[in-house]
PDB file of C-alpha atoms in Angstrom:
ATOM      1  CA  MET A   1       0.088   0.258   0.052  1.00 89.00           C
ATOM      2  CA  PRO A   2       1.492   3.406  -1.044  1.00 91.00           C
ATOM      3  CA  THR A   3       2.251   5.915   1.774  1.00 95.00           C
ATOM      4  CA  PRO A   4       0.301   9.226   1.599  1.00 94.00           C
ATOM      5  CA  ALA A   5       3.641  11.155   0.570  1.00 95.00           C
ATOM      6  CA  ALA A   6       3.854   8.807  -2.400  1.00 95.00           C
ATOM      7  CA  VAL A   7       0.386   9.552  -3.508  1.00 95.00           C
ATOM      8  CA  MET A   8       1.110  13.211  -2.909  1.00 96.00           C
ATOM      9  CA  LYS A   9       4.250  13.015  -5.199  1.00 95.00           C
ATOM     10  CA  ARG A  10       2.943  11.024  -7.870  1.00 96.00           C
ATOM     11  CA  ARG A  11      -0.228  13.715  -8.246  1.00 96.00           C
ATOM     12  CA  LEU A  12       2.165  16.494  -8.032  1.00 96.00           C
ATOM     13  CA  ARG A  13       4.124  15.097 -10.920  1.00 96.00           C
ATOM     14  CA  ASP A  14       0.659  14.519 -13.077  1.00 96.00           C
ATOM     15  CA  LEU A  15      -0.211  17.932 -12.607  1.00 96.00           C
ATOM     16  CA  GLU A  16       3.248  19.618 -13.414  1.00 96.00           C
ATOM     17  CA  ALA A  17       2.979  17.185 -16.331  1.00 96.00           C
ATOM     18  CA  ARG A  18      -0.275  18.251 -17.329  1.00 96.00           C
ATOM     19  CA  ALA A  19       0.616  22.040 -16.641  1.00 95.00           C
ATOM     20  CA  ALA A  20       3.405  21.493 -19.164  1.00 95.00           C
ATOM     21  CA  GLU A  21       1.523  20.425 -21.870  1.00 95.00           C
ATOM     22  CA  LEU A  22      -1.001  23.088 -21.537  1.00 95.00           C
ATOM     23  CA  HIS A  23       1.848  25.497 -21.478  1.00 94.00           C
ATOM     24  CA  GLU A  24       3.028  24.122 -24.821  1.00 93.00           C
ATOM     25  CA  ARG A  25      -0.587  23.873 -26.311  1.00 94.00           C
ATOM     26  CA  ILE A  26      -0.890  27.580 -25.414  1.00 93.00           C
ATOM     27  CA  ALA A  27       2.388  28.494 -27.406  1.00 92.00           C
ATOM     28  CA  VAL A  28       1.220  26.755 -30.296  1.00 92.00           C
ATOM     29  CA  LEU A  29      -1.973  28.536 -30.204  1.00 93.00           C
ATOM     30  CA  GLN A  30      -0.361  31.755 -29.697  1.00 92.00           C
ATOM     31  CA  ARG A  31       1.859  31.353 -32.758  1.00 91.00           C
ATOM     32  CA  GLU A  32      -1.462  30.712 -34.766  1.00 91.00           C
ATOM     33  CA  ALA A  33      -3.297  33.676 -33.474  1.00 89.00           C
ATOM     34  CA  ASP A  34       0.054  35.852 -34.362  1.00 87.00           C
ATOM     35  CA  GLN A  35      -0.278  34.468 -37.832  1.00 90.00           C
ATOM     36  CA  VAL A  36      -4.020  35.343 -38.267  1.00 88.00           C
ATOM     37  CA  GLU A  37      -3.456  38.508 -36.781  1.00 86.00           C
ATOM     38  CA  ALA A  38      -0.893  39.274 -39.452  1.00 86.00           C
ATOM     39  CA  GLN A  39      -3.363  38.158 -42.017  1.00 89.00           C
ATOM     40  CA  VAL A  40      -6.126  40.345 -40.525  1.00 85.00           C
ATOM     41  CA  THR A  41      -3.745  43.286 -40.598  1.00 85.00           C
ATOM     42  CA  ARG A  42      -3.021  42.692 -44.395  1.00 87.00           C
ATOM     43  CA  TRP A  43      -6.646  42.459 -45.117  1.00 87.00           C
ATOM     44  CA  ARG A  44      -7.366  45.787 -43.162  1.00 85.00           C
ATOM     45  CA  ILE A  45      -4.591  47.794 -44.920  1.00 85.00           C
ATOM     46  CA  GLY A  46      -5.821  46.227 -48.219  1.00 86.00           C
ATOM     47  CA  GLY A  47      -9.530  47.457 -47.585  1.00 84.00           C
ATOM     48  CA  GLU A  48      -8.193  51.055 -46.645  1.00 83.00           C
ATOM     49  CA  ILE A  49      -6.113  51.201 -49.775  1.00 86.00           C
ATOM     50  CA  PHE A  50      -9.295  49.862 -51.709  1.00 86.00           C
ATOM     51  CA  GLU A  51     -11.444  52.751 -50.162  1.00 82.00           C
ATOM     52  CA  GLU A  52      -9.090  55.345 -50.802  1.00 83.00           C
ATOM     53  CA  VAL A  53      -8.687  54.289 -54.579  1.00 85.00           C
ATOM     54  CA  GLU A  54     -12.436  54.162 -54.827  1.00 82.00           C
ATOM     55  CA  GLN A  55     -12.874  57.383 -53.304  1.00 81.00           C
ATOM     56  CA  GLU A  56     -10.238  58.921 -55.527  1.00 80.00           C
ATOM     57  CA  LEU A  57     -12.205  57.435 -58.589  1.00 83.00           C
ATOM     58  CA  ARG A  58     -15.445  58.616 -57.156  1.00 81.00           C
ATOM     59  CA  GLU A  59     -13.783  62.392 -57.012  1.00 77.00           C
ATOM     60  CA  GLY A  60     -12.595  62.094 -60.657  1.00 72.00           C
ATOM     61  CA  GLY A  61      -8.823  61.695 -59.824  1.00 56.00           C
ATOM     62  CA  ALA A  62      -8.176  58.213 -61.473  1.00 48.00           C
ATOM     63  CA  GLY A  63      -4.446  58.684 -62.682  1.00 48.00           C
ATOM     64  CA  ASP A  64      -1.300  59.578 -61.597  1.00 46.00           C
ATOM     65  CA  ARG A  65      -1.158  63.278 -60.520  1.00 43.00           C
ATOM     66  CA  ALA A  66       1.173  65.704 -62.047  1.00 42.00           C
ATOM     67  CA  ASP A  67       3.343  65.810 -59.054  1.00 41.00           C
ATOM     68  CA  GLY A  68       3.840  62.060 -59.506  1.00 42.00           C
ATOM     69  CA  ALA A  69       2.456  61.312 -56.286  1.00 44.00           C
ATOM     70  CA  ALA A  70      -0.350  58.373 -57.424  1.00 43.00           C
ATOM     71  CA  GLY A  71      -3.353  58.274 -55.148  1.00 42.00           C
ATOM     72  CA  VAL A  72      -1.701  60.344 -52.287  1.00 42.00           C
ATOM     73  CA  PRO A  73      -3.674  63.352 -51.372  1.00 41.00           C
ATOM     74  CA  ALA A  74      -1.379  66.711 -51.237  1.00 39.00           C
ATOM     75  CA  ALA A  75      -0.592  68.212 -47.920  1.00 36.00           C
ATOM     76  CA  ALA A  76      -1.903  71.710 -49.702  1.00 35.00           C
ATOM     77  CA  ASP A  77      -5.401  69.945 -49.662  1.00 39.00           C
ATOM     78  CA  ALA A  78      -5.596  70.178 -45.614  1.00 35.00           C
ATOM     79  CA  GLY A  79      -9.361  70.455 -45.496  1.00 37.00           C
ATOM     80  CA  GLU A  80      -9.704  67.234 -48.007  1.00 37.00           C
ATOM     81  CA  ALA A  81      -9.986  63.785 -46.393  1.00 38.00           C
ATOM     82  CA  ALA A  82     -11.321  60.340 -47.159  1.00 37.00           C
ATOM     83  CA  GLU A  83     -14.474  59.592 -45.077  1.00 36.00           C
ATOM     84  CA  SER A  84     -14.887  55.832 -44.360  1.00 37.00           C
ATOM     85  CA  SER A  85     -16.572  53.836 -46.997  1.00 35.00           C
ATOM     86  CA  HIS A  86     -20.239  54.535 -45.581  1.00 35.00           C
ATOM     87  CA  GLY A  87     -19.448  58.369 -45.027  1.00 39.00           C
ATOM     88  CA  VAL A  88     -19.658  58.074 -41.365  1.00 36.00           C
ATOM     89  CA  PRO A  89     -16.870  60.054 -39.748  1.00 38.00           C
ATOM     90  CA  GLY A  90     -14.866  57.703 -37.382  1.00 40.00           C
ATOM     91  CA  ALA A  91     -16.362  54.485 -38.805  1.00 38.00           C
ATOM     92  CA  GLY A  92     -14.400  51.575 -40.387  1.00 40.00           C
ATOM     93  CA  SER A  93     -10.659  51.087 -39.273  1.00 41.00           C
ATOM     94  CA  GLY A  94      -8.330  53.970 -38.354  1.00 46.00           C
ATOM     95  CA  SER A  95      -5.621  54.811 -40.748  1.00 45.00           C
ATOM     96  CA  ARG A  96      -7.125  57.759 -42.875  1.00 58.00           C
ATOM     97  CA  TYR A  97      -5.110  60.594 -44.412  1.00 78.00           C
ATOM     98  CA  VAL A  98      -4.401  63.547 -41.925  1.00 83.00           C
ATOM     99  CA  PRO A  99      -2.603  66.648 -43.523  1.00 86.00           C
ATOM    100  CA  GLN A 100      -0.102  68.484 -42.092  1.00 84.00           C
ATOM    101  CA  TRP A 101      -1.280  71.611 -40.281  1.00 86.00           C
ATOM    102  CA  SER A 102      -0.850  74.635 -42.086  1.00 85.00           C
ATOM    103  CA  GLU A 103      -2.036  78.370 -41.563  1.00 85.00           C
ATOM    104  CA  GLY A 104      -5.829  78.773 -42.209  1.00 83.00           C
ATOM    105  CA  ALA A 105      -6.317  74.727 -41.894  1.00 84.00           C
ATOM    106  CA  ASP A 106      -9.870  73.858 -40.458  1.00 85.00           C
ATOM    107  CA  PRO A 107      -9.946  71.164 -37.777  1.00 86.00           C
ATOM    108  CA  ALA A 108     -13.428  70.427 -38.610  1.00 85.00           C
ATOM    109  CA  ARG A 109     -12.278  69.290 -41.914  1.00 85.00           C
ATOM    110  CA  LEU A 110     -10.159  66.399 -40.289  1.00 88.00           C
ATOM    111  CA  PRO A 111     -11.254  62.545 -40.900  1.00 86.00           C
ATOM    112  CA  GLY A 112     -13.367  60.948 -38.408  1.00 82.00           C
ATOM    113  CA  LEU A 113     -12.576  61.563 -34.765  1.00 89.00           C
ATOM    114  CA  TYR A 114      -9.289  63.338 -35.722  1.00 91.00           C
ATOM    115  CA  SER A 115     -11.645  66.636 -35.526  1.00 90.00           C
ATOM    116  CA  GLU A 116     -13.283  65.933 -32.438  1.00 92.00           C
ATOM    117  CA  ILE A 117      -9.882  65.101 -30.837  1.00 93.00           C
ATOM    118  CA  VAL A 118      -8.294  68.338 -32.012  1.00 92.00           C
ATOM    119  CA  SER A 119     -11.772  70.209 -30.875  1.00 92.00           C
ATOM    120  CA  PHE A 120     -11.591  68.952 -27.264  1.00 94.00           C
ATOM    121  CA  VAL A 121      -7.663  69.507 -26.693  1.00 94.00           C
ATOM    122  CA  SER A 122      -8.416  73.152 -28.185  1.00 91.00           C
ATOM    123  CA  SER A 123     -11.191  73.816 -25.757  1.00 92.00           C
ATOM    124  CA  ALA A 124      -9.603  72.369 -22.849  1.00 91.00           C
ATOM    125  CA  ASP A 125      -8.089  74.734 -20.167  1.00 89.00           C
ATOM    126  CA  GLY A 126      -4.686  73.090 -20.120  1.00 90.00           C
ATOM    127  CA  PRO A 127      -2.850  69.947 -21.085  1.00 93.00           C
ATOM    128  CA  VAL A 128      -5.098  66.794 -21.500  1.00 94.00           C
ATOM    129  CA  ARG A 129      -3.957  63.392 -21.384  1.00 94.00           C
ATOM    130  CA  VAL A 130      -5.422  60.100 -23.149  1.00 93.00           C
ATOM    131  CA  PRO A 131      -8.346  59.293 -20.402  1.00 92.00           C
ATOM    132  CA  ASP A 132      -9.416  62.644 -20.740  1.00 91.00           C
ATOM    133  CA  VAL A 133      -9.908  62.628 -24.265  1.00 93.00           C
ATOM    134  CA  VAL A 134     -11.555  59.034 -24.425  1.00 92.00           C
ATOM    135  CA  ARG A 135     -13.926  60.275 -21.331  1.00 91.00           C
ATOM    136  CA  ALA A 136     -15.031  63.202 -23.306  1.00 91.00           C
ATOM    137  CA  LEU A 137     -15.654  61.258 -26.662  1.00 90.00           C
ATOM    138  CA  PHE A 138     -17.096  57.936 -25.376  1.00 88.00           C
ATOM    139  CA  GLY A 139     -18.012  58.179 -21.569  1.00 86.00           C
ATOM    140  CA  GLU A 140     -16.782  56.373 -18.454  1.00 83.00           C
ATOM    141  CA  GLY A 141     -17.358  52.977 -19.965  1.00 80.00           C
ATOM    142  CA  ALA A 142     -14.583  53.334 -22.603  1.00 78.00           C
ATOM    143  CA  GLY A 143     -12.164  50.265 -22.387  1.00 81.00           C
ATOM    144  CA  ARG A 144      -8.354  49.991 -22.854  1.00 82.00           C
ATOM    145  CA  SER A 145      -8.305  49.364 -26.633  1.00 82.00           C
ATOM    146  CA  ARG A 146     -10.230  52.533 -27.038  1.00 87.00           C
ATOM    147  CA  GLN A 147      -7.603  54.656 -25.171  1.00 88.00           C
ATOM    148  CA  GLU A 148      -4.899  52.904 -27.182  1.00 89.00           C
ATOM    149  CA  GLY A 149      -6.547  54.098 -30.504  1.00 88.00           C
ATOM    150  CA  VAL A 150      -7.119  57.463 -29.067  1.00 91.00           C
ATOM    151  CA  ARG A 151      -3.463  57.801 -27.996  1.00 91.00           C
ATOM    152  CA  ALA A 152      -2.476  56.666 -31.739  1.00 90.00           C
ATOM    153  CA  GLN A 153      -4.329  59.350 -33.187  1.00 92.00           C
ATOM    154  CA  LEU A 154      -2.874  62.090 -30.706  1.00 93.00           C
ATOM    155  CA  LYS A 155       0.487  61.094 -31.603  1.00 92.00           C
ATOM    156  CA  ARG A 156      -0.317  61.207 -35.257  1.00 91.00           C
ATOM    157  CA  LEU A 157      -1.914  64.714 -34.655  1.00 91.00           C
ATOM    158  CA  VAL A 158       1.196  65.691 -32.959  1.00 92.00           C
ATOM    159  CA  GLU A 159       3.397  64.467 -35.885  1.00 90.00           C
ATOM    160  CA  ARG A 160       1.275  66.479 -38.311  1.00 88.00           C
ATOM    161  CA  TYR A 161       1.679  69.677 -35.947  1.00 89.00           C
ATOM    162  CA  TRP A 162      -2.195  69.897 -35.135  1.00 91.00           C
ATOM    163  CA  LEU A 163      -1.489  69.203 -31.412  1.00 94.00           C
ATOM    164  CA  VAL A 164       2.003  69.601 -29.263  1.00 93.00           C
ATOM    165  CA  SER A 165       3.246  67.332 -26.644  1.00 91.00           C
ATOM    166  CA  GLU A 166       6.405  67.649 -24.630  1.00 87.00           C
ATOM    167  CA  ASP A 167       6.314  64.170 -22.890  1.00 88.00           C
ATOM    168  CA  GLY A 168       4.193  62.103 -25.174  1.00 84.00           C
ATOM    169  CA  ARG A 169       1.531  61.890 -22.254  1.00 89.00           C
ATOM    170  CA  SER A 170      -0.182  65.232 -21.979  1.00 92.00           C
ATOM    171  CA  PHE A 171      -1.336  67.084 -25.151  1.00 94.00           C
ATOM    172  CA  THR A 172      -2.208  70.972 -25.718  1.00 93.00           C
ATOM    173  CA  ALA A 173      -3.328  72.727 -28.892  1.00 88.00           C
ATOM    174  CA  GLY A 174      -0.178  74.785 -28.846  1.00 71.00           C
ATOM    175  CA  SER A 175       0.079  78.440 -30.001  1.00 63.00           C
ATOM    176  CA  ARG A 176       0.041  79.249 -33.489  1.00 56.00           C
TER     177      ARG A 176
END
């Protein structure tokens, strides 16, 4: 008859083996999920390119432009930005053309949520952080993924000189 210690050691070995097996399955599933995510990203990018080309064709710019930049909106067209395929600002997936800020550029003509973000930051009394913008646009229940999306949009607006950020965490409209 086995001793209680021997039974406990056997159960512990069995549980450790089961845990190792599950960790191995998790690693395999994670690799598979990463591959599928890469395909999803490719299809999203393809869809965005399709929407841009479709919008360009609807607007009558079906060929290469004189400046050699085929299908890329000119920075001078600061107000001209593509909407989503359904014409709903902010709908669809994120990456739309955000022009460089220029004198007289109208933030209301920025695509999707970009105009709302610039408007909110401009009307704030001081620097704002990502959670402030998310609460103002989506309410208290907005999740972490929403914050990361808004953070990316804020950084893009800083890159294009619509907003200013000294530390990458707080944002202001800046003095123009």
